Tab-separated table of C-alpha atoms in Angstrom:
chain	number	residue	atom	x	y	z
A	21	UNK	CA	127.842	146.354	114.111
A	22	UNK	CA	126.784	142.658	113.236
A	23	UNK	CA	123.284	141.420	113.183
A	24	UNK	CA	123.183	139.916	116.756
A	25	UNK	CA	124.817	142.970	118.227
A	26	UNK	CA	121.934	145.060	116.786
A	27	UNK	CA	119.373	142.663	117.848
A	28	UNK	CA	120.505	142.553	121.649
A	29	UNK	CA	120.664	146.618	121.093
A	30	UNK	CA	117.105	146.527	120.126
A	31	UNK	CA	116.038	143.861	122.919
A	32	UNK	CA	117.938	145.650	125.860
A	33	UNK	CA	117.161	149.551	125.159
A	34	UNK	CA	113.326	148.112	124.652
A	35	UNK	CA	113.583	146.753	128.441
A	36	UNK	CA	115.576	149.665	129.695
A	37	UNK	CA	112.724	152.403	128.016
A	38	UNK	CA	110.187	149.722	129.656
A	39	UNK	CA	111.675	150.231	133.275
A	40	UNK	CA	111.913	154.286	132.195
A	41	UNK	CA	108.696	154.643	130.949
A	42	UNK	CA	107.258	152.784	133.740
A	43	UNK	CA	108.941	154.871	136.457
A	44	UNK	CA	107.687	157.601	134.557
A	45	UNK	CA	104.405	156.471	134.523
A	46	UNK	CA	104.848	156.217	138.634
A	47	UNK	CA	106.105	159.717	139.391
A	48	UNK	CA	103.676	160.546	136.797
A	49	UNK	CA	100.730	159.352	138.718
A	50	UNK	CA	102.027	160.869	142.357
A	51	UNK	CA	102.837	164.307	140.670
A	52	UNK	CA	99.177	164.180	139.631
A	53	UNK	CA	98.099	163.119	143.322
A	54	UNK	CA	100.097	166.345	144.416
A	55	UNK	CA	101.783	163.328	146.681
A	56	UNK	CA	104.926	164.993	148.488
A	57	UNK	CA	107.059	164.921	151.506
A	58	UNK	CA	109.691	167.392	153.137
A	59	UNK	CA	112.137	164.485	151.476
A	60	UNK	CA	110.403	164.666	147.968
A	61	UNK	CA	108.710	168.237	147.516
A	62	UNK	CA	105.960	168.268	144.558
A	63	UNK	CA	108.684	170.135	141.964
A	64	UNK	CA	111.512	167.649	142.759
A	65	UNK	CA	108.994	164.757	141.419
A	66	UNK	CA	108.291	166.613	139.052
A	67	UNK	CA	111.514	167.662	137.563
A	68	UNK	CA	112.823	163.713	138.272
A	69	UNK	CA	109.420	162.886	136.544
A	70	UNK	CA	110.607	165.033	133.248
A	71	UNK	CA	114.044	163.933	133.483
A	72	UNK	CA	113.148	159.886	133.655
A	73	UNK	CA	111.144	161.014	130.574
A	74	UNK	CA	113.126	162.430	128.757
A	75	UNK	CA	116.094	159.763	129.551
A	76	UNK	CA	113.389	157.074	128.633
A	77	UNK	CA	112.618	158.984	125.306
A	78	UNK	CA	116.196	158.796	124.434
A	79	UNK	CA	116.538	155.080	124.869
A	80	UNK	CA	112.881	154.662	122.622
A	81	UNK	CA	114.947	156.317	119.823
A	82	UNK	CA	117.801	154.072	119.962
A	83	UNK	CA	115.567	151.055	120.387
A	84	UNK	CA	113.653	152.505	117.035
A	85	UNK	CA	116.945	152.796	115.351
A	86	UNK	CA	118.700	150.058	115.890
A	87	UNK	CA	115.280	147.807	115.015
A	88	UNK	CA	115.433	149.771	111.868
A	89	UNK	CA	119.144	149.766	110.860
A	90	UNK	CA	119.312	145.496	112.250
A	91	UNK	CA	118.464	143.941	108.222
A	92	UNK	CA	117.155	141.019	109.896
A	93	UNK	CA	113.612	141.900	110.121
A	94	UNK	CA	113.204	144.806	107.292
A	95	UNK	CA	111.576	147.193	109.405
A	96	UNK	CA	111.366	150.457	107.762
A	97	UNK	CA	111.520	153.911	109.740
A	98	UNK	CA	107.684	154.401	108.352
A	99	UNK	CA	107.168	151.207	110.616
A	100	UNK	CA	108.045	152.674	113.899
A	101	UNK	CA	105.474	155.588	113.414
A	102	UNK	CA	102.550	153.727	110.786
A	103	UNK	CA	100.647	151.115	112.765
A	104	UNK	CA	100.390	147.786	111.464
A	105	UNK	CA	102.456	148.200	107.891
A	106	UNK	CA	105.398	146.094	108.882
A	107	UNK	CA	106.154	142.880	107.011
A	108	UNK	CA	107.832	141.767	110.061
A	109	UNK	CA	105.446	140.571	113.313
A	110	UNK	CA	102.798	143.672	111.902
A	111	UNK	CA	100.353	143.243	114.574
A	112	UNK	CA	102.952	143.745	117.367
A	113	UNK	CA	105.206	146.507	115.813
A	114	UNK	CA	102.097	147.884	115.158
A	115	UNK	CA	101.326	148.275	118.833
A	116	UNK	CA	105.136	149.783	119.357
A	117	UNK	CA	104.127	152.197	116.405
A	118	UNK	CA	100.988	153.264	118.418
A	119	UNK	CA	102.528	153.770	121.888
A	120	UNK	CA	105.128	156.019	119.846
A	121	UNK	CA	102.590	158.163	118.192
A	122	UNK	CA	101.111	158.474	121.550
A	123	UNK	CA	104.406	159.495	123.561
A	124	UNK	CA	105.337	161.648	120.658
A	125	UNK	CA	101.746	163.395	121.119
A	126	UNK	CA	102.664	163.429	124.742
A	127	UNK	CA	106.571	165.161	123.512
A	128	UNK	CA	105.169	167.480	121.458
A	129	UNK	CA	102.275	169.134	123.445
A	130	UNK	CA	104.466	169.322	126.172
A	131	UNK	CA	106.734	171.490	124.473
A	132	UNK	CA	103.976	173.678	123.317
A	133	UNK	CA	102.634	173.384	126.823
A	134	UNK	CA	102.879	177.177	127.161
A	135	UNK	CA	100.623	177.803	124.291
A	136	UNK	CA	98.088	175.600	124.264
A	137	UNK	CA	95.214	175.146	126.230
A	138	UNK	CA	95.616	173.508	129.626
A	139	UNK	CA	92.964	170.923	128.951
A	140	UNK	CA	94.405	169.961	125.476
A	141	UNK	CA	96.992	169.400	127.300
A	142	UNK	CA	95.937	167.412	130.693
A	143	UNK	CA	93.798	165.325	127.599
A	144	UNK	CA	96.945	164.031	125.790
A	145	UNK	CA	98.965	163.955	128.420
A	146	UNK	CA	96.314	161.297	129.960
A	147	UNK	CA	97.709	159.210	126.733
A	148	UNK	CA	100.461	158.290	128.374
A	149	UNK	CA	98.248	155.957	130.371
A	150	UNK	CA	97.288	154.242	127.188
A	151	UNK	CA	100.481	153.848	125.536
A	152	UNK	CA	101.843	152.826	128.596
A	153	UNK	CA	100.162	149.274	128.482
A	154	UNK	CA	100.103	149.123	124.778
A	155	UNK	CA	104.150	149.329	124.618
A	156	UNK	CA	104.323	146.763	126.989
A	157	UNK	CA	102.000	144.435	124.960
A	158	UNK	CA	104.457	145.127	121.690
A	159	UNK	CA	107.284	144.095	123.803
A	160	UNK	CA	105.466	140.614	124.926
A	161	UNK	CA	104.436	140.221	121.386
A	162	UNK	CA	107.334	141.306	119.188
A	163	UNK	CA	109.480	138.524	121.317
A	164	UNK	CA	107.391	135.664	122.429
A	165	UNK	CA	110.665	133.847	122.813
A	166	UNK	CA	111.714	136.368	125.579
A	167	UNK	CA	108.861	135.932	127.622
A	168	UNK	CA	110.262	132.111	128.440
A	169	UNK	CA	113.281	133.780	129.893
A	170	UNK	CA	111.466	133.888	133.727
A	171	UNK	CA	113.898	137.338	134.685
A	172	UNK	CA	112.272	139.038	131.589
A	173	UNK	CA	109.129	138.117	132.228
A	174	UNK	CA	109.029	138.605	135.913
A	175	UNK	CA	110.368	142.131	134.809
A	176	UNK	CA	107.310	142.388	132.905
A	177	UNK	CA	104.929	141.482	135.483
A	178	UNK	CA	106.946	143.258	137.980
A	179	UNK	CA	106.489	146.667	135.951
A	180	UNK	CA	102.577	146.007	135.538
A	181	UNK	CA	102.085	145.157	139.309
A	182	UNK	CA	103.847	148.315	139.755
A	183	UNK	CA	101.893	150.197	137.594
A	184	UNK	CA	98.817	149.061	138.877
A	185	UNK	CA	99.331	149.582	142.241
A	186	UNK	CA	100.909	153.217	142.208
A	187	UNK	CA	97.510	154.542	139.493
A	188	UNK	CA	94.712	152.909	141.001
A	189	UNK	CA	96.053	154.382	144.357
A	190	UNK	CA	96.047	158.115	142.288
A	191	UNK	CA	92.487	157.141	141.009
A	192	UNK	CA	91.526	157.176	144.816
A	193	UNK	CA	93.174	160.119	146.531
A	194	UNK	CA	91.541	163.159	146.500
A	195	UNK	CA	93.933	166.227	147.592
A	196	UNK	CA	92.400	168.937	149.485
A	197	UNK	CA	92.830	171.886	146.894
A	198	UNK	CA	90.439	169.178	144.184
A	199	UNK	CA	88.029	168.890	147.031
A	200	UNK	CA	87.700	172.788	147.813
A	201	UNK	CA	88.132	173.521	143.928
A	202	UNK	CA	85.524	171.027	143.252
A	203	UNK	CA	83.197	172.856	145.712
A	204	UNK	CA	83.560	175.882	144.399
A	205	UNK	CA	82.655	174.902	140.800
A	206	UNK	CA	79.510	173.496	142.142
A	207	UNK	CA	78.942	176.818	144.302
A	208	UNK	CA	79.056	178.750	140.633
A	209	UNK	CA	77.181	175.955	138.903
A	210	UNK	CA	74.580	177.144	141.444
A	211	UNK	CA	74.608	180.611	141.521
A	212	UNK	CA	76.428	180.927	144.800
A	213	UNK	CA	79.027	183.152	144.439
């Protein structure tokens, strides 16, 4: 592969994990509401909230590799996982490096899911809110001369919007089973029984 095939690689798996990690971020957020339908039961968003995940995971890798194997830039595989030790555009592959560790956090605990403590669990998970945003800032940042292409950029705003809209909706709704589980956790707080 030449040098410009590699770079467009790099540059379209980045916008394709963008659009995967931001559906994933949805279905993430209205699996979490317990938001469902006789259409959509809870475990089909859930299972197409894994899958998009995992599919989005896969595309992160080859974005990773072909950055790394393109000359161009010199990044080392230690610069997709170390923050900010890249001779190339450090700040912002430094931000890539972070959303990475975090998703890989998110990977791994997952897969341990069964033996580790729920909370440990619900805790990093909740990471994939952070390095959410942050991997879209590396993208804006690692090509500023993308960002004057307006479909790229109104993909960018369109995935934010998105983002925005779906979790601050989750951050309102309260499902039934939080309220009466809620309740009763103040009932023992109290000594009610």
């Amino acid at each position: 592969m030449n040098q410009e095939t590699l770079w467009s690689v790099s540059r379209g798996t980045g916008l394709v994990a963008l659009l995967l990690f931001t559906a994933a971020v949805i279905l993430g957020a209205l699996n979490g509401s317990r938001a469902a339908s006789p259409r959509w039961p809870r475990f089909v968003i859930s299972a197409l909230h894994r899958n998009v995940s995992l599919l989005a995971l896969a595309f992160l890798v080859i974005h990773i590799a072909t950055a790394v194997i393109d000359p161009y830039a010199g990044i080392r595989w230690l610069d997709a996982l170390v923050p900010f030790g890249s001779a190339y555009r450090g700040r912002w592959l430094g931000l890539g490096a972070i959303a990475t560790d975090l998703v890989l956090a998110v990977v791994v605990t997952s897969l341990l899911r069964p033996r580790i403590n729920a909370r440990l669990w619900r805790v990093v998970h909740w990471c994939s809110y952070l390095s959410w945003p942050v991997a879209v800032l590396h993208g804006l940042g690692t090509a500023p001369d993308d960002t004057r292409i307006g479909w790229i950029l109104g993909f960018n705003i369109a995935c934010v919007l998105l983002v925005l809209i779906v979790v601050g909706w989750r951050m309102r709704v309260i499902h039934p089973d939080t309220a009466v589980r809620q309740a009763a956790r103040a009932a023992r707080q109290w000594g009610r029984p």
